[in-house]
Coordinates of C-alpha atoms in Angstrom, one line a residue:
X1 CA 133.2 94.6 97.8
X2 CA 134.1 91.2 99.4
X3 CA 132.1 89.6 102.1
X4 CA 135.2 89.1 104.3
X5 CA 135.2 92.6 105.9
X6 CA 135.2 92.7 109.7
X7 CA 132.1 94.9 110.0
X8 CA 128.9 95.6 108.3
X9 CA 128.7 99.2 109.6
X10 CA 131.1 101.5 111.5
X11 CA 129.8 104.7 113.3
X12 CA 132.6 107.3 112.8
X13 CA 132.4 110.1 115.4
X14 CA 130.5 107.9 117.8
X15 CA 131.7 110.0 120.8
X16 CA 130.3 113.3 119.5
X17 CA 126.9 114.7 120.2
X18 CA 125.1 113.3 117.1
X19 CA 127.4 110.2 116.7
X20 CA 126.4 109.2 120.2
X21 CA 122.8 109.2 119.3
X22 CA 123.4 107.3 116.2
X23 CA 125.4 104.6 118.1
X24 CA 122.7 104.4 120.8
X25 CA 120.0 103.9 118.2
X26 CA 122.0 101.2 116.4
X27 CA 122.8 99.4 119.8
X28 CA 119.1 99.2 120.5
X29 CA 117.8 98.3 117.1
X30 CA 120.5 96.6 115.0
X31 CA 119.1 93.6 113.3
X32 CA 120.5 90.2 114.3
X33 CA 123.6 89.4 112.5
X34 CA 124.7 93.0 111.8
X35 CA 128.3 93.5 112.9
X36 CA 129.0 97.0 113.9
X37 CA 131.6 99.1 115.6
X38 CA 132.2 102.5 117.1
X39 CA 135.1 104.7 115.7
X40 CA 136.7 107.9 116.6
X41 CA 140.0 109.6 117.7
X42 CA 139.9 108.7 121.4
X43 CA 139.7 105.0 122.4
X44 CA 139.0 105.9 126.1
X45 CA 136.1 108.3 125.3
X46 CA 134.6 105.8 122.9
X47 CA 134.6 103.1 125.6
X48 CA 133.0 105.4 128.0
X49 CA 130.2 106.3 125.5
X50 CA 129.7 102.6 124.7
X51 CA 129.0 101.8 128.4
X52 CA 126.9 104.9 128.9
X53 CA 124.5 104.1 125.9
X54 CA 124.1 100.5 126.9
X55 CA 125.9 99.0 123.9
X56 CA 127.2 95.5 124.5
X57 CA 130.5 95.4 126.3
X58 CA 132.1 93.6 123.4
X59 CA 131.1 96.3 120.8
X60 CA 134.3 96.8 118.9
X61 CA 136.1 100.2 118.9
X62 CA 138.1 101.4 116.0
X63 CA 140.6 104.3 116.4
X64 CA 140.5 106.6 113.3
X65 CA 141.5 110.2 112.9
X66 CA 140.9 112.5 109.9
X67 CA 144.4 113.9 110.5
X68 CA 145.9 110.5 110.0
X69 CA 144.7 109.3 106.5
X70 CA 146.2 105.8 107.0
X71 CA 143.8 105.2 109.9
X72 CA 140.9 106.4 107.9
X73 CA 141.9 104.1 105.0
X74 CA 142.2 101.1 107.3
X75 CA 138.8 101.8 108.7
X76 CA 137.2 102.0 105.3
X77 CA 138.8 98.8 104.2
X78 CA 137.4 96.9 107.3
X79 CA 133.7 97.6 106.8
X80 CA 130.9 97.4 104.3
X81 CA 129.6 100.8 105.2
X82 CA 130.5 103.8 107.3
X83 CA 128.2 106.2 109.0
X84 CA 130.0 109.5 109.7
X85 CA 128.8 112.4 111.8
X86 CA 132.2 114.1 111.9
X87 CA 131.6 117.6 110.5
X88 CA 131.8 120.2 109.2
X89 CA 132.5 117.9 106.4
X90 CA 134.3 120.6 104.3
X91 CA 136.9 120.6 107.1
X92 CA 137.0 116.9 108.1
X93 CA 135.2 114.8 105.5
X94 CA 137.3 114.4 102.4
X95 CA 139.7 111.8 103.7
X96 CA 136.9 109.5 104.5
X97 CA 135.1 110.1 101.1
X98 CA 138.4 109.4 99.3
X99 CA 139.1 106.2 101.3
X100 CA 135.6 104.9 100.8
X101 CA 135.7 105.6 97.0
X102 CA 138.9 103.8 96.8
X103 CA 138.0 100.8 98.9
X104 CA 134.5 100.3 97.5
X105 CA 133.0 101.1 100.8
X106 CA 129.5 102.5 101.2
X107 CA 129.3 105.9 103.0
X108 CA 126.5 107.9 104.5
X109 CA 126.6 111.3 106.2
X110 CA 124.5 114.2 107.4
X111 CA 126.1 116.8 105.1
X112 CA 124.2 120.0 104.3
X113 CA 127.2 121.7 102.6
X114 CA 126.4 121.9 98.9
X115 CA 129.7 123.5 97.7
X116 CA 131.7 120.8 99.4
X117 CA 129.4 118.1 98.1
X118 CA 129.9 119.3 94.5
X119 CA 133.6 119.3 94.9
X120 CA 133.4 115.7 96.1
X121 CA 131.2 114.8 93.2
X122 CA 133.7 116.2 90.8
X123 CA 136.6 114.4 92.4
X124 CA 135.3 111.1 93.5
X125 CA 132.0 110.1 91.7
X126 CA 133.8 108.3 88.9
X127 CA 136.1 106.5 91.3
X128 CA 133.2 105.4 93.5
X129 CA 131.2 104.2 90.5
X130 CA 134.2 102.1 89.4
X131 CA 134.9 100.7 92.9
X132 CA 131.2 100.0 93.7
X133 CA 131.2 102.4 96.6
X134 CA 127.7 104.0 97.2
X135 CA 128.4 107.5 98.7
X136 CA 125.2 109.1 99.9
X137 CA 125.3 112.5 101.4
X138 CA 122.5 114.3 103.4
X139 CA 120.9 111.2 105.0
X140 CA 119.3 113.1 107.9
X141 CA 116.5 115.8 108.2
X142 CA 118.5 117.4 105.4
X143 CA 117.5 116.0 103.1
X144 CA 115.6 112.6 103.4
X145 CA 112.1 113.8 104.3
X146 CA 112.3 116.3 101.4
X147 CA 114.2 114.3 98.9
X148 CA 112.1 111.2 99.5
X149 CA 109.0 113.4 100.0
X150 CA 109.2 114.7 96.4
X151 CA 109.8 111.2 95.1
X152 CA 106.7 110.0 97.0
X153 CA 104.4 112.8 95.8
X154 CA 105.6 112.3 92.2
X155 CA 104.6 108.7 92.5
X156 CA 101.2 109.9 93.7
X157 CA 101.1 112.3 90.7
X158 CA 101.8 109.5 88.3
X159 CA 98.9 107.6 89.8
X160 CA 96.6 110.6 89.7
X161 CA 97.6 112.2 86.4
X162 CA 99.2 109.4 84.5
X163 CA 102.4 111.3 84.4
X164 CA 104.8 113.1 86.8
X165 CA 104.1 116.7 87.8
X166 CA 106.4 119.4 86.5
X167 CA 106.1 121.5 89.6
X168 CA 106.4 120.5 93.3
X169 CA 106.1 122.8 96.3
X170 CA 107.5 121.6 99.7
X171 CA 105.9 123.4 102.7
X172 CA 107.1 122.8 106.3
X173 CA 103.7 122.8 108.0
X174 CA 104.8 122.3 111.6
X175 CA 108.1 121.6 113.3
X176 CA 109.5 121.5 116.8
X177 CA 113.2 121.2 117.3
X178 CA 116.5 123.0 117.9
X179 CA 119.6 123.3 115.9
X180 CA 123.0 122.1 117.3
X181 CA 126.5 123.5 117.5
X182 CA 127.4 121.2 114.7
X183 CA 124.9 122.8 112.3
X184 CA 126.1 126.2 113.2
X185 CA 129.7 125.2 112.8
X186 CA 128.9 123.9 109.3
X187 CA 127.3 127.3 108.3
X188 CA 130.2 129.2 109.7
X189 CA 132.8 127.1 107.7
X190 CA 130.7 127.6 104.6
X191 CA 130.7 131.3 105.0
X192 CA 134.4 131.3 105.7
X193 CA 135.0 129.2 102.5
X194 CA 132.8 131.6 100.4
X195 CA 134.8 134.6 101.7
X196 CA 138.0 133.1 100.4
X197 CA 136.9 131.5 97.1
X198 CA 134.4 133.2 94.6
X199 CA 133.8 129.7 93.1
X200 CA 132.2 128.6 96.4
X201 CA 129.9 131.6 96.1
X202 CA 128.8 130.5 92.5
X203 CA 128.0 127.0 93.8
X204 CA 126.0 128.3 96.8
X205 CA 123.7 130.4 94.6
X206 CA 123.3 127.9 91.8
X207 CA 120.2 125.6 92.2
X208 CA 121.9 123.1 89.9
X209 CA 125.1 123.0 91.8
X210 CA 124.9 119.3 92.3
X211 CA 124.1 118.4 88.6
X212 CA 127.5 118.8 86.8
X213 CA 127.0 119.7 83.2
X214 CA 123.3 120.0 83.5
X215 CA 120.8 122.7 84.2
X216 CA 117.1 122.9 83.8
X217 CA 114.2 125.3 84.2
X218 CA 114.7 128.5 86.2
X219 CA 113.9 127.7 89.8
X220 CA 111.8 129.6 92.3
X221 CA 113.9 131.4 94.8
X222 CA 111.7 130.7 97.8
X223 CA 113.2 133.7 99.6
X224 CA 110.0 135.8 99.7
X225 CA 107.0 136.2 102.1
X226 CA 103.7 135.5 100.4
X227 CA 100.2 134.2 101.1
X228 CA 99.2 131.0 99.3
X229 CA 95.5 130.8 99.0
X230 CA 95.3 127.1 98.2
X231 CA 96.9 126.1 101.5
X232 CA 95.4 129.1 103.5
X233 CA 98.7 130.2 104.9
X234 CA 101.5 132.8 104.8
X235 CA 104.8 131.3 103.9
X236 CA 108.4 132.3 104.6
X237 CA 111.9 131.2 103.6
X238 CA 113.0 127.8 105.1
X239 CA 116.6 127.7 106.2
X240 CA 117.3 124.2 104.9
X241 CA 116.0 124.9 101.4
X242 CA 119.3 125.8 100.1
X243 CA 120.5 122.2 100.5
X244 CA 117.2 120.3 100.1
X245 CA 116.4 122.0 96.7
X246 CA 119.8 121.0 95.3
X247 CA 119.5 117.4 96.4
X248 CA 116.0 117.2 94.9
X249 CA 117.3 118.5 91.6
X250 CA 120.2 116.0 91.7
X251 CA 117.7 113.2 92.3
X252 CA 115.9 114.1 89.2
X253 CA 119.2 114.3 87.3
X254 CA 120.5 110.9 88.6
X255 CA 117.2 109.3 87.8
X256 CA 117.3 110.5 84.2
X257 CA 114.9 113.4 84.5
X258 CA 111.7 111.4 85.2
X259 CA 110.0 114.5 86.5
X260 CA 110.9 116.4 83.3
X261 CA 113.5 118.8 82.0
X262 CA 111.4 121.7 83.1
X263 CA 110.8 120.4 86.7
X264 CA 110.8 123.0 89.4
X265 CA 110.8 122.6 93.1
X266 CA 110.4 125.3 95.8
X267 CA 110.6 124.8 99.6
X268 CA 109.2 127.2 102.2
X269 CA 107.7 127.3 105.7
X270 CA 104.1 127.8 106.6
X271 CA 103.4 130.4 109.3
X272 CA 99.6 130.4 109.4
X273 CA 96.7 132.6 108.2
X274 CA 95.8 136.2 108.8
X275 CA 97.8 139.1 110.4
X276 CA 99.4 136.7 112.9
X277 CA 100.6 134.5 110.1
X278 CA 102.0 137.5 108.1
X279 CA 103.7 138.8 111.3
X280 CA 105.2 135.3 111.9
X281 CA 106.4 135.1 108.3
X282 CA 108.3 138.4 108.7
X283 CA 109.8 137.2 111.9
X284 CA 111.0 134.0 110.2
X285 CA 112.5 135.9 107.3
X286 CA 114.4 138.3 109.5
X287 CA 115.7 135.6 112.1
X288 CA 119.0 133.7 112.0
X289 CA 118.7 130.8 114.4
X290 CA 122.3 129.8 113.8
X291 CA 124.0 133.2 114.3
X292 CA 124.7 135.8 117.0
X293 CA 125.9 135.5 120.5
X294 CA 123.3 132.8 121.4
X295 CA 124.3 130.5 118.7
X296 CA 124.9 127.0 119.9
X297 CA 128.5 125.6 120.3
X298 CA 129.9 122.4 118.8
X299 CA 128.9 119.5 121.0
X300 CA 125.7 121.1 122.1
X301 CA 122.2 120.1 121.2
X302 CA 118.7 119.5 122.4
X303 CA 118.0 117.6 125.7
X304 CA 116.6 114.1 125.6
X305 CA 113.1 115.5 126.6
X306 CA 113.3 118.1 123.8
X307 CA 114.4 115.4 121.3
X308 CA 111.5 113.1 122.2
X309 CA 108.9 116.0 122.3
X310 CA 110.0 117.3 118.9
X311 CA 108.3 116.5 115.6
X312 CA 107.9 117.7 112.0
X313 CA 105.2 117.7 109.3
X314 CA 106.1 118.6 105.7
X315 CA 103.4 119.1 103.0
X316 CA 104.2 118.4 99.3
X317 CA 102.0 119.7 96.6
X318 CA 102.6 118.3 93.0
X319 CA 100.9 120.5 90.2
X320 CA 100.2 119.6 86.6
X321 CA 97.8 121.3 84.2
X322 CA 95.8 123.2 86.9
X323 CA 95.4 120.0 89.1
X324 CA 97.2 119.1 92.1
X325 CA 98.0 116.1 94.4
X326 CA 99.2 116.3 98.0
X327 CA 101.3 114.2 100.2
X328 CA 102.9 114.6 103.6
X329 CA 106.0 113.4 105.5
X330 CA 105.9 113.4 109.3
X331 CA 108.5 112.5 112.0
X332 CA 107.9 111.6 115.6
X333 CA 111.1 113.2 117.1
X334 CA 112.9 116.5 116.8
X335 CA 114.1 116.8 113.2
X336 CA 117.8 117.4 113.6
X337 CA 118.7 114.8 116.1
X338 CA 116.0 112.4 117.4
X339 CA 114.8 111.7 113.9
X340 CA 118.0 112.3 112.1
X341 CA 119.9 109.7 114.2
X342 CA 117.3 107.1 113.1
X343 CA 117.3 108.1 109.4
X344 CA 121.0 107.8 108.9
X345 CA 121.2 104.4 110.5
X346 CA 118.3 103.1 108.4
X347 CA 120.0 104.5 105.4
X348 CA 123.2 102.5 106.1
X349 CA 121.1 99.3 106.9
X350 CA 119.2 99.8 103.7
X351 CA 122.5 99.8 101.7
X352 CA 123.8 96.7 103.5
X353 CA 120.7 94.6 103.8
X354 CA 118.3 95.8 101.0
X355 CA 120.6 97.0 98.2
X356 CA 123.8 95.0 98.4
X357 CA 124.7 95.3 94.7
X358 CA 123.3 98.5 93.3
X359 CA 125.6 100.8 91.2
X360 CA 128.4 102.8 92.8
X361 CA 128.8 106.6 92.7
X362 CA 127.8 109.6 94.7
X363 CA 124.0 109.4 95.2
X364 CA 121.1 111.1 96.8
X365 CA 118.9 109.1 99.2
X366 CA 115.9 109.2 96.8
X367 CA 117.7 108.4 93.6
X368 CA 119.4 105.4 95.1
X369 CA 116.9 103.9 97.6
X370 CA 113.7 105.7 97.8
X371 CA 111.2 102.8 97.9
X372 CA 113.1 100.5 100.3
X373 CA 114.2 103.3 102.5
X374 CA 110.7 104.7 102.9
X375 CA 109.6 101.3 103.9
X376 CA 112.3 101.0 106.5
X377 CA 111.6 104.5 107.9
X378 CA 107.9 103.8 108.2
X379 CA 108.5 100.4 109.9
X380 CA 111.4 101.3 112.2
X381 CA 112.1 105.0 112.5
X382 CA 108.8 106.7 113.3
X383 CA 108.3 108.4 109.9
X384 CA 105.0 108.4 107.9
X385 CA 104.6 109.1 104.2
X386 CA 100.9 109.7 103.3
X387 CA 98.9 110.8 100.3
X388 CA 96.5 113.6 101.3
X389 CA 94.5 114.1 98.1

């Protein structure tokens, strides 16, 4: 990539619900010297959003439309990195992935669609490696706290045991936040794709869907209700585990299996002790927050107050030879939007400022930039990574 590009970062989809939050955070926190722009289909709407979020009046606007590949290509060629919030990615994402892989442009998104991600890995990983493009999926709540949380607790395990742990459990200890219409739309698109293509179903149920040509130990399903004595709580399935577990296994794969060929990772939600905890676990297991008549519509999401009052707390337990070490990842905003908008911006800034020359390809956050990204998230984005014992 040359240093003569017009921009360091372009926010694509800046007039959408999440894209607006991303642009607003970047407007308030962009380091001195970072050249950034807002992009989308509608120039007038982008200008309105620019003014409403308090971005400088001279913040550039780039018109780009997924239905017009030439505009996507021109956008990719004009910047070092693209932040895209335009989903569902399986419907709108491929032209931008293709353009970035060709142009050697870094790319970060919020994708939680593993079947599509595998398709993109198969089609564009080699080209991105050759061009130097770093394409990093899942740079929001799914999957940075989990992907980097496992990396963090494995570093603690190496300190405690002298070697990585072959088993890690991720447990969502507390969380306050709402899903948006965009998340619901992604799930709907995934289900529609699965209904039409049996190969999509195979990818959705395969824990190693994101590690082409490699599989490891049989993975825990994480879809049961159980009481775990060591944490004193009932646990239930966690809706984001289907994407987070795949990303964690890909991180181990990309890093050369440092956590072992027999590494297993399971992710669930804690619901508390006693009868109340058991009842809550059963309620979680039977609920579908993204379905039904009350499902949010695209463009909808939590209010500013809800975003600011939200939070999350995830516990990680690394186990080896009967011993364990624990760590936690906590965020100070609602997970899906308040915190996600900060995480994806810091991911792009990490690529541009901290890792200007790392290897191209399709990466996970932890495999490419765990240590510098964690440092940024703690210093700038309200996350804490802590060892607990």
